Coordinates of C-alpha atoms in Angstrom, one line a residue:
Chain S
M1 CA 0.0 0.0 0.0
F2 CA 2.9 2.3 0.7
S3 CA 4.2 2.2 -2.8
L4 CA 0.7 2.9 -4.1
F5 CA 0.7 5.9 -1.8
L6 CA 4.0 7.2 -3.1
Q7 CA 2.9 6.8 -6.7
D8 CA -0.2 8.9 -6.0
A9 CA 1.6 11.5 -3.9
W10 CA 4.2 11.8 -6.7
K11 CA 1.5 12.4 -9.3
V12 CA -0.2 15.0 -7.1
L13 CA 3.1 16.8 -6.6
L14 CA 3.8 16.8 -10.4
Y15 CA 0.3 18.1 -11.4
S16 CA 0.3 20.7 -8.6
L17 CA 3.7 22.0 -9.5
V18 CA 2.6 22.6 -13.1
L19 CA -0.7 24.2 -12.2
G20 CA -0.2 25.5 -8.7
A21 CA 3.2 27.0 -9.2
G22 CA 3.3 27.3 -13.0
L23 CA 0.1 29.4 -13.4
P24 CA 0.9 31.9 -10.6
V25 CA 4.3 32.3 -12.2
V26 CA 2.7 33.0 -15.6
Y27 CA 0.5 35.5 -13.8
A28 CA 3.6 37.1 -12.3
L29 CA 5.2 37.3 -15.8
G30 CA 1.9 39.0 -16.9
V31 CA 2.2 41.6 -14.1
R32 CA 5.9 42.2 -15.1
A33 CA 4.9 42.6 -18.8
L34 CA 2.2 45.0 -17.8
A35 CA 4.7 47.1 -15.9
I36 CA 6.9 47.2 -18.9
G37 CA 3.9 48.0 -21.1
S38 CA 3.0 51.0 -19.0
A39 CA 6.7 51.9 -18.5
G40 CA 5.9 52.2 -14.8
T41 CA 8.5 51.2 -12.3
D42 CA 10.9 49.6 -14.8
A43 CA 11.9 53.0 -16.1
P44 CA 15.2 54.1 -14.7
A45 CA 14.9 56.8 -12.1
G46 CA 15.2 60.3 -13.6
A47 CA 14.1 59.2 -17.1
A48 CA 12.8 62.3 -18.8
V49 CA 10.4 60.6 -21.2
V50 CA 8.2 57.7 -20.0
R51 CA 7.6 55.6 -23.1
R52 CA 4.9 53.0 -23.4
H53 CA 5.6 49.6 -24.8
P54 CA 2.7 48.1 -26.6
V55 CA 4.6 44.8 -26.8
G56 CA 4.6 44.6 -23.0
T57 CA 0.8 45.1 -22.8
A58 CA 0.3 42.4 -25.5
L59 CA 2.5 39.9 -23.7
A60 CA 0.6 40.7 -20.4
T61 CA -2.7 40.0 -22.2
V62 CA -1.4 36.6 -23.4
C63 CA -0.2 35.7 -19.9
F64 CA -3.5 36.6 -18.3
L65 CA -5.4 34.7 -20.9
V66 CA -3.3 31.6 -20.2
V67 CA -4.0 31.9 -16.5
L68 CA -7.7 32.4 -17.2
A69 CA -7.8 29.3 -19.3
G70 CA -6.1 27.4 -16.5
V71 CA -8.7 28.7 -14.0
A72 CA -11.5 27.7 -16.5
V73 CA -10.2 24.1 -16.6
G74 CA -10.1 24.1 -12.8
L75 CA -13.7 25.3 -12.5
T76 CA -14.9 22.9 -15.1
Y77 CA -13.3 20.1 -13.1
V78 CA -15.0 21.2 -9.9
I79 CA -18.4 21.4 -11.6
A80 CA -18.0 18.3 -13.7
S81 CA -16.9 16.1 -10.8
G82 CA -20.1 17.2 -9.0
Q83 CA -22.1 15.8 -11.9
G84 CA -20.3 12.5 -11.9
K85 CA -18.0 13.4 -14.8
M86 CA -14.2 13.9 -14.9
L87 CA -11.7 15.6 -17.2
S88 CA -9.8 13.4 -19.6
F89 CA -6.6 14.6 -21.1
E90 CA -6.2 11.7 -23.5
H91 CA -6.7 14.0 -26.5
V92 CA -4.3 16.5 -25.0
Y93 CA -7.1 19.1 -24.8
P94 CA -9.5 18.4 -21.9
T95 CA -12.7 16.5 -22.6
L96 CA -15.4 15.5 -20.2
V97 CA -15.9 11.7 -19.7
P98 CA -18.0 9.8 -17.1
K99 CA -16.1 9.1 -13.9
S100 CA -14.4 5.7 -14.0
Chain B
M1 CA -43.8 11.4 18.7
S2 CA -41.8 8.3 19.3
A3 CA -38.5 8.2 21.2
Q4 CA -36.8 6.9 18.1
L5 CA -38.1 9.8 16.0
I6 CA -36.8 12.3 18.5
T7 CA -33.4 10.6 18.5
V8 CA -33.1 10.8 14.8
I9 CA -34.1 14.5 14.9
L10 CA -31.4 15.1 17.5
V11 CA -28.9 13.4 15.2
V12 CA -29.9 15.6 12.2
V13 CA -29.7 18.8 14.3
V14 CA -26.3 17.8 15.7
A15 CA -25.0 16.9 12.2
L16 CA -26.1 20.3 10.9
G17 CA -24.3 21.8 13.9
F18 CA -21.1 19.9 12.9
D19 CA -21.5 21.2 9.3
F20 CA -21.8 24.7 10.8
T21 CA -18.5 24.3 12.7
N22 CA -17.0 22.8 9.6
G23 CA -17.9 26.1 7.8
F24 CA -16.4 28.6 10.2
H25 CA -13.4 26.4 11.0
D26 CA -12.4 26.4 7.3
T27 CA -13.2 30.0 6.2
G28 CA -9.6 30.9 6.8
N29 CA -8.3 28.1 4.5
A30 CA -9.5 30.1 1.5
M31 CA -9.7 33.7 2.8
A32 CA -7.1 34.3 5.5
T33 CA -4.5 35.4 3.0
S34 CA -6.8 37.8 1.1
I35 CA -7.9 39.3 4.5
A36 CA -4.4 39.6 5.7
T37 CA -3.1 41.4 2.6
G38 CA -6.2 43.6 2.4
A39 CA -7.1 42.3 -1.0
L40 CA -10.6 41.9 0.4
K41 CA -12.2 43.6 3.4
P42 CA -12.8 40.9 6.1
K43 CA -16.6 41.0 5.9
V44 CA -16.5 40.9 2.1
A45 CA -14.1 38.0 2.1
V46 CA -16.3 35.9 4.4
A47 CA -19.4 36.7 2.4
L48 CA -17.7 35.7 -0.8
A49 CA -16.6 32.4 0.8
A50 CA -20.1 31.8 2.2
V51 CA -21.7 32.2 -1.3
L52 CA -19.1 30.0 -2.9
N53 CA -19.5 27.3 -0.3
L54 CA -23.3 27.4 -0.8
V55 CA -22.9 27.2 -4.6
G56 CA -20.3 24.5 -4.1
A57 CA -22.6 22.4 -1.9
F58 CA -25.3 22.5 -4.6
L59 CA -22.9 21.9 -7.5
S60 CA -22.3 18.4 -6.5
V61 CA -25.0 15.8 -7.3
E62 CA -22.6 13.0 -6.5
V63 CA -23.9 10.7 -3.8
A64 CA -21.9 10.6 -0.7
V65 CA -24.0 8.1 1.3
T66 CA -21.0 5.8 1.7
V67 CA -18.8 8.5 3.2
T68 CA -18.2 6.7 6.5
N69 CA -16.9 3.6 4.7
A70 CA -13.5 5.2 4.4
V71 CA -12.9 4.7 8.1
V72 CA -15.5 2.5 9.8
S73 CA -17.7 -0.5 9.0
I74 CA -21.1 0.7 10.0
Q75 CA -22.6 0.4 6.5
D76 CA -22.0 -2.0 3.5
S77 CA -20.5 -1.0 0.2
S78 CA -23.9 -0.1 -1.3
G79 CA -24.5 2.4 1.6
N80 CA -27.0 0.4 3.7
P81 CA -26.3 0.2 7.4
I82 CA -25.0 -3.2 8.6
P83 CA -28.0 -5.2 9.8
S84 CA -26.8 -5.7 13.4
L85 CA -27.2 -1.9 14.0
T86 CA -30.6 -1.4 12.5
A87 CA -32.8 -3.0 15.1
D88 CA -35.3 -0.7 16.8
H89 CA -35.2 2.0 14.1
G90 CA -31.4 1.9 14.0
S91 CA -31.0 3.1 17.6
A92 CA -27.5 1.5 17.8
L93 CA -26.4 3.1 14.6
L94 CA -27.9 6.5 15.6
L95 CA -26.0 6.4 18.9
I96 CA -22.6 5.8 17.1
I97 CA -23.2 8.5 14.6
L98 CA -24.3 11.0 17.3
A99 CA -21.3 10.2 19.5
G100 CA -19.0 10.6 16.5
L101 CA -20.6 14.0 15.5
V102 CA -20.4 15.3 19.1
G103 CA -16.7 14.3 19.2
G104 CA -16.1 16.1 16.0
I105 CA -17.9 19.3 17.1
M106 CA -16.2 19.5 20.5
W107 CA -12.7 19.1 18.9
N108 CA -13.5 21.7 16.3
L109 CA -14.6 24.1 19.0
A110 CA -11.6 23.5 21.2
T111 CA -9.2 24.1 18.3
W112 CA -11.1 27.1 17.2
L113 CA -10.9 28.5 20.8
L114 CA -7.1 28.1 20.5
G115 CA -7.0 29.5 17.0
L116 CA -5.6 26.4 15.6
P117 CA -6.5 25.4 12.0
S118 CA -7.2 21.7 12.5
S119 CA -8.9 19.5 9.9
S120 CA -12.7 19.2 10.2
S121 CA -12.7 15.9 8.2
H122 CA -10.2 14.4 10.7
A123 CA -12.4 15.6 13.6
L124 CA -15.5 13.9 12.0
F125 CA -13.6 10.7 11.1
G126 CA -11.9 10.6 14.5
G127 CA -15.2 11.0 16.3
L128 CA -16.8 8.2 14.2
I129 CA -13.8 5.9 14.8
G130 CA -13.9 6.5 18.5
A131 CA -17.6 5.9 18.7
T132 CA -17.3 2.8 16.6
V133 CA -14.5 1.3 18.7
T134 CA -16.6 1.7 21.9
G135 CA -19.9 0.8 20.1
I136 CA -18.8 -2.2 18.0
G137 CA -15.2 -2.9 18.9
W138 CA -11.8 -2.5 17.3
G139 CA -12.9 -4.8 14.4
G140 CA -15.5 -2.2 13.4
V141 CA -12.8 0.2 12.2
H142 CA -11.6 0.0 8.7
W143 CA -7.8 0.4 9.3
T144 CA -6.2 -0.4 5.9
G145 CA -7.3 -1.1 2.4
D146 CA -6.1 -4.1 0.4
A147 CA -3.1 -4.1 -1.8
T148 CA -5.0 -2.7 -4.8
K149 CA -6.1 0.7 -3.5
L150 CA -5.5 3.2 -0.8
D151 CA -8.3 2.8 1.7
G152 CA -9.1 2.8 5.4
V153 CA -7.9 5.0 8.2
V154 CA -4.2 4.6 7.1
G155 CA -4.7 5.0 3.3
K156 CA -7.4 7.6 3.2
V157 CA -6.7 9.7 6.3
I158 CA -3.2 9.2 7.8
L159 CA -0.9 8.9 4.8
P160 CA -2.5 11.8 2.9
A161 CA -2.4 13.9 6.0
L162 CA 1.4 13.3 6.1
A163 CA 1.9 14.0 2.4
S164 CA -0.5 16.8 1.5
P165 CA 0.9 19.6 3.7
V166 CA 4.4 18.8 2.5
V167 CA 3.4 18.8 -1.2
A168 CA 1.4 22.0 -0.8
A169 CA 4.2 23.7 1.1
F170 CA 6.7 22.7 -1.6
V171 CA 4.6 23.9 -4.5
A172 CA 3.8 27.2 -2.7
M173 CA 7.5 27.7 -1.9
V174 CA 8.6 27.2 -5.5
G175 CA 5.8 29.4 -6.7
T176 CA 6.6 32.2 -4.3
W177 CA 10.4 32.0 -4.9
V178 CA 10.0 32.3 -8.7
I179 CA 7.4 35.0 -8.5
F180 CA 9.7 37.1 -6.2
K181 CA 12.5 36.6 -8.7
I182 CA 10.3 37.8 -11.6
T183 CA 8.8 40.8 -9.8
A184 CA 11.8 41.8 -7.7
R185 CA 12.3 45.1 -9.6
L186 CA 8.6 46.2 -9.7
G187 CA 7.1 48.7 -7.3
D188 CA 4.3 48.3 -4.9
R189 CA 1.8 49.6 -7.5
F190 CA 2.2 46.4 -9.5
N191 CA 3.2 43.9 -6.8
D192 CA 0.3 44.8 -4.6
G193 CA -2.3 46.0 -7.0
G194 CA -1.4 43.6 -9.8
F195 CA -1.7 40.5 -7.6
R196 CA -4.9 41.5 -6.0
W197 CA -7.1 39.8 -8.6
G198 CA -4.9 36.7 -8.7
Q199 CA -5.3 36.4 -5.0
I200 CA -9.1 36.8 -5.0
G201 CA -9.4 34.3 -7.9
T202 CA -7.3 31.6 -6.4
A203 CA -9.0 32.0 -3.0
S204 CA -12.4 31.7 -4.6
L205 CA -11.4 28.4 -6.3
V206 CA -10.3 27.0 -2.9
S207 CA -13.7 28.1 -1.4
L208 CA -15.7 26.5 -4.1
A209 CA -13.8 23.2 -3.9
H210 CA -14.3 23.3 -0.2
G211 CA -18.1 23.6 -0.6
T212 CA -18.3 20.7 -3.0
N213 CA -16.2 18.4 -0.8
D214 CA -17.1 19.2 2.8
A215 CA -20.8 19.7 2.7
Q216 CA -21.1 16.3 1.1
K217 CA -19.7 14.6 4.1
T218 CA -22.5 15.8 6.4
M219 CA -25.1 15.1 3.8
G220 CA -23.8 11.5 3.7
V221 CA -23.9 11.1 7.4
I222 CA -27.4 12.5 7.8
T223 CA -28.7 10.3 5.0
L224 CA -27.1 7.3 6.6
A225 CA -28.9 8.1 9.9
L226 CA -32.2 8.4 8.0
I227 CA -31.7 5.1 6.3
G228 CA -30.9 3.5 9.7
Y229 CA -34.1 5.0 11.2
G230 CA -36.0 3.7 8.2
S231 CA -37.5 7.0 6.8
W232 CA -35.3 6.8 3.7
T233 CA -34.3 3.8 1.7
D234 CA -32.6 5.0 -1.4
T235 CA -28.8 4.8 -1.3
T236 CA -28.4 6.4 -4.7
S237 CA -29.7 9.8 -3.8
I238 CA -29.9 12.3 -0.9
P239 CA -33.2 13.9 0.3
L240 CA -33.5 17.4 -1.1
W241 CA -34.1 18.9 2.3
V242 CA -30.9 17.4 3.6
K243 CA -29.0 19.0 0.7
F244 CA -30.6 22.4 1.3
S245 CA -30.1 22.4 5.0
C246 CA -26.4 21.2 4.8
A247 CA -25.6 23.8 2.2
A248 CA -27.2 26.5 4.3
A249 CA -25.4 25.3 7.5
I250 CA -22.0 25.3 5.9
A251 CA -22.5 28.7 4.3
L252 CA -23.8 30.3 7.5
G253 CA -20.8 28.9 9.4
T254 CA -18.5 30.2 6.7
Y255 CA -20.1 33.6 6.9
L256 CA -19.6 33.6 10.7
G257 CA -15.9 33.6 9.9
G258 CA -13.9 31.7 12.5
W259 CA -11.8 34.9 13.0
R260 CA -9.5 33.2 15.5
I261 CA -8.3 30.7 12.9
I262 CA -8.2 33.3 10.1
R263 CA -5.9 35.4 12.3
T264 CA -3.5 32.5 12.9
L265 CA -3.4 31.7 9.2
G266 CA -3.2 35.2 7.9
K267 CA -1.0 36.9 10.5
G268 CA 0.4 34.2 12.8
I269 CA 2.5 31.9 10.7
V270 CA 4.1 34.4 8.3
E271 CA 3.5 38.0 7.4
I272 CA 1.8 37.7 4.0
E273 CA 2.0 40.1 1.0
P274 CA -0.2 39.8 -2.1
R275 CA 2.4 37.9 -4.2
Q276 CA 2.7 35.2 -1.5
G277 CA -1.1 35.1 -1.0
M278 CA -1.5 34.3 -4.7
A279 CA 1.2 31.6 -4.6
A280 CA -0.3 30.1 -1.5
Q281 CA -3.9 29.9 -2.7
G282 CA -2.8 28.9 -6.2
S283 CA -0.9 26.0 -4.7
A284 CA -3.7 25.0 -2.4
A285 CA -6.3 25.1 -5.3
A286 CA -4.0 23.0 -7.5
V287 CA -3.2 20.4 -4.8
I288 CA -6.9 20.0 -3.9
L289 CA -8.1 19.7 -7.5
A290 CA -5.2 17.4 -8.6
S291 CA -5.8 15.2 -5.6
S292 CA -9.5 14.8 -6.1
Q293 CA -8.9 14.2 -9.9
L294 CA -6.5 11.4 -8.9
G295 CA -8.8 10.1 -6.1
F296 CA -6.4 11.0 -3.4
A297 CA -8.3 11.9 -0.2
L298 CA -7.1 14.9 1.7
S299 CA -8.0 17.7 4.1
T300 CA -8.5 21.2 2.7
T301 CA -7.1 22.5 6.0
H302 CA -3.8 20.6 5.7
V303 CA -3.3 21.8 2.2
A304 CA -4.1 25.5 2.8
T305 CA -2.0 25.7 5.9
G306 CA 0.9 23.9 4.3
S307 CA 0.7 26.3 1.4
I308 CA 0.8 29.4 3.6
L309 CA 3.8 28.0 5.4
G310 CA 5.4 27.3 2.0
S311 CA 4.8 30.9 0.9
G312 CA 6.8 32.0 3.9
L313 CA 9.6 29.6 3.1
G314 CA 9.8 30.8 -0.5
K315 CA 10.0 34.5 0.2
P316 CA 13.6 35.7 0.5
G317 CA 14.2 36.8 4.1
A318 CA 10.8 36.0 5.4
H319 CA 10.3 35.2 9.0
V320 CA 8.4 32.1 9.8
R321 CA 7.0 31.8 13.3
W322 CA 8.0 28.2 14.0
R323 CA 6.3 28.2 17.4
V324 CA 3.0 28.9 15.8
A325 CA 3.6 26.5 12.9
G326 CA 4.7 23.8 15.4
R327 CA 1.5 24.2 17.5
M328 CA -0.4 23.8 14.3
V329 CA 1.4 20.6 13.3
V330 CA 0.7 19.2 16.8
A331 CA -3.0 20.0 16.3
W332 CA -3.0 18.1 12.9
V333 CA -1.4 15.1 14.5
I334 CA -3.6 14.8 17.5
T335 CA -6.9 15.8 15.9
L336 CA -7.9 12.3 14.8
P337 CA -7.0 10.5 18.1
M338 CA -8.4 13.3 20.3
A339 CA -11.7 13.6 18.4
G340 CA -11.7 9.8 18.7
L341 CA -11.3 9.9 22.5
V342 CA -14.2 12.4 22.8
G343 CA -16.3 10.4 20.4
A344 CA -15.6 7.2 22.5
A345 CA -16.3 9.0 25.7
C346 CA -19.6 10.3 24.4
W347 CA -20.7 6.9 23.2
W348 CA -19.9 5.6 26.7
I349 CA -21.9 8.4 28.3
G350 CA -24.8 7.6 26.1
D351 CA -24.6 3.9 26.8
V352 CA -24.4 4.4 30.6
A353 CA -27.4 6.8 30.4
G354 CA -29.3 3.8 29.0
G355 CA -28.9 4.2 25.2
G356 CA -31.8 5.1 23.0
L357 CA -33.4 8.6 23.5
T358 CA -32.0 9.1 27.1
G359 CA -28.5 8.2 25.8
A360 CA -28.8 10.6 22.9
A361 CA -30.2 13.3 25.2
A362 CA -27.3 12.8 27.6
M363 CA -24.8 13.3 24.8
V364 CA -26.5 16.4 23.5
V365 CA -26.5 17.9 27.0
V366 CA -22.8 17.2 27.3
L367 CA -22.3 18.9 23.9
L368 CA -24.3 21.9 24.8
V369 CA -22.6 22.5 28.2
A370 CA -19.1 22.1 26.7
S371 CA -19.9 24.4 23.8
A372 CA -21.3 27.0 26.1
L373 CA -18.2 26.9 28.3
M374 CA -15.9 27.2 25.3
F375 CA -18.0 30.1 23.9
V376 CA -17.9 32.0 27.2
R377 CA -14.2 31.4 27.4
S378 CA -13.7 32.8 23.9
R379 CA -15.4 36.1 24.9
R380 CA -12.6 36.9 27.2
E381 CA -10.3 37.6 24.2
P382 CA -12.7 38.1 21.4
I383 CA -11.3 38.1 17.9
N384 CA -13.5 39.5 15.1
S385 CA -13.4 41.3 11.8
D386 CA -12.1 44.4 13.5
N387 CA -9.0 43.1 15.2
V388 CA -8.3 40.1 12.9
N389 CA -5.4 41.9 11.2
D390 CA -3.8 43.4 14.3
D391 CA -0.1 42.9 14.6
W392 CA 0.9 39.5 15.9
P393 CA 2.2 39.9 19.4
E394 CA 5.7 38.5 20.0
P395 CA 5.9 36.2 21.8
S396 CA 2.4 34.9 21.1
S397 CA -0.1 35.8 23.8
V398 CA -3.2 35.1 21.8
L399 CA -2.3 31.4 21.7
A400 CA -1.5 31.4 25.4
P401 CA -0.1 27.9 26.0
G402 CA -1.3 25.7 28.8
E403 CA -4.6 27.5 29.3
P404 CA -7.2 25.1 30.7
V405 CA -9.9 24.6 28.2
A406 CA -13.1 22.7 28.6
V407 CA -13.1 19.9 26.1

């Protein structure tokens, strides 16, 4: 039983690292890109002209969309599991299947 | 009104009482970080958590009638109570369930009084195990599963309790560390304002997942009691009124706030800033969802507290209050056996009082007296939405050690 347990715990750790640390990190990248986009605090002190970087804003948008997609998958999971369904990733993109 | 009917009503009311304590005991798991960083005003945070718990409780149509099977053998695999307990409108079964619930509530209240975030699921399971040991014997407890799956007290309660806080802490630590690297050069405008929504979003996910998981447990226990009594026979569905009342009880409890525990989680373990709050709740949400996807049972409390600790470990130069963390770990370890002892003692009191309605009434009286004492004690140092974020005194005087508490 102990090896079963280690297998499960290992998988939980792996999934959680990707989603639980990965998505917040993407969010942080988004915030950083946003800062670059609005040339806020990344501008050196005393800079006369504060320029805006549209690329930064665009990157930030992409990051936040990735995070939103991750949250949407999480929400779908919570709702689906309540209805006796679960997410399957066998087609790479998530699909709903009846709980095994 | 027959004695058995009154007994089953008492069981239902006490079960809803447990669900209520489950709510306020766990508000902090989702909302403590958002309250501590000011991302949400305290009252708004608990209201949001309450609504999400209510929604969560209704989202799930999965049937949790067999919830007790994880730890004790008072029902068979289809959900029906075992026949030896169902004589006389299931009075033996009702006594075990009631004693278990009373044990769970009393332990929840005691840890709340001390501001310790212990697991409500462990309190419930511990109470049921204790009541089963005295009521049926050691053989009535489902200790381990077979070689093919993780089951029983060891596989579904003890091993996950050891692993999940460590996993959650590690994930939160990694997340916090990387986030701080990425955002090191940004000013407060981005590091506080920018992470506010991330914090609220992740905290909301944790709240919702809590509602879907925890309300189910009480629904299952009440339905089991009704089946034992004989007023419900279907093991594939839960009566609608049970669903409504459990959802309402956990939401009301959540709204009440459990400020003592929120304070410990938000201010006691580490000083939290928004970036850490987001890392902590993101880790907690991911571990909870990944575990239930993989069928790995765990306690929301262990995951959330582990994550908050991890967010302190990951922040460069952060100061973790190990005394507080240590007390918390002790609470995790002793919750199951202590709730078990209280559950066992309650069953014994009920049995000495003659079982049946008098036994049940005796247990309820014990519960009411103990709860009243603990409530009165809590008024001596009230913690509420106004002082929940006050600076943590060093060394801790809120969690005064060695205070006598009525358990």
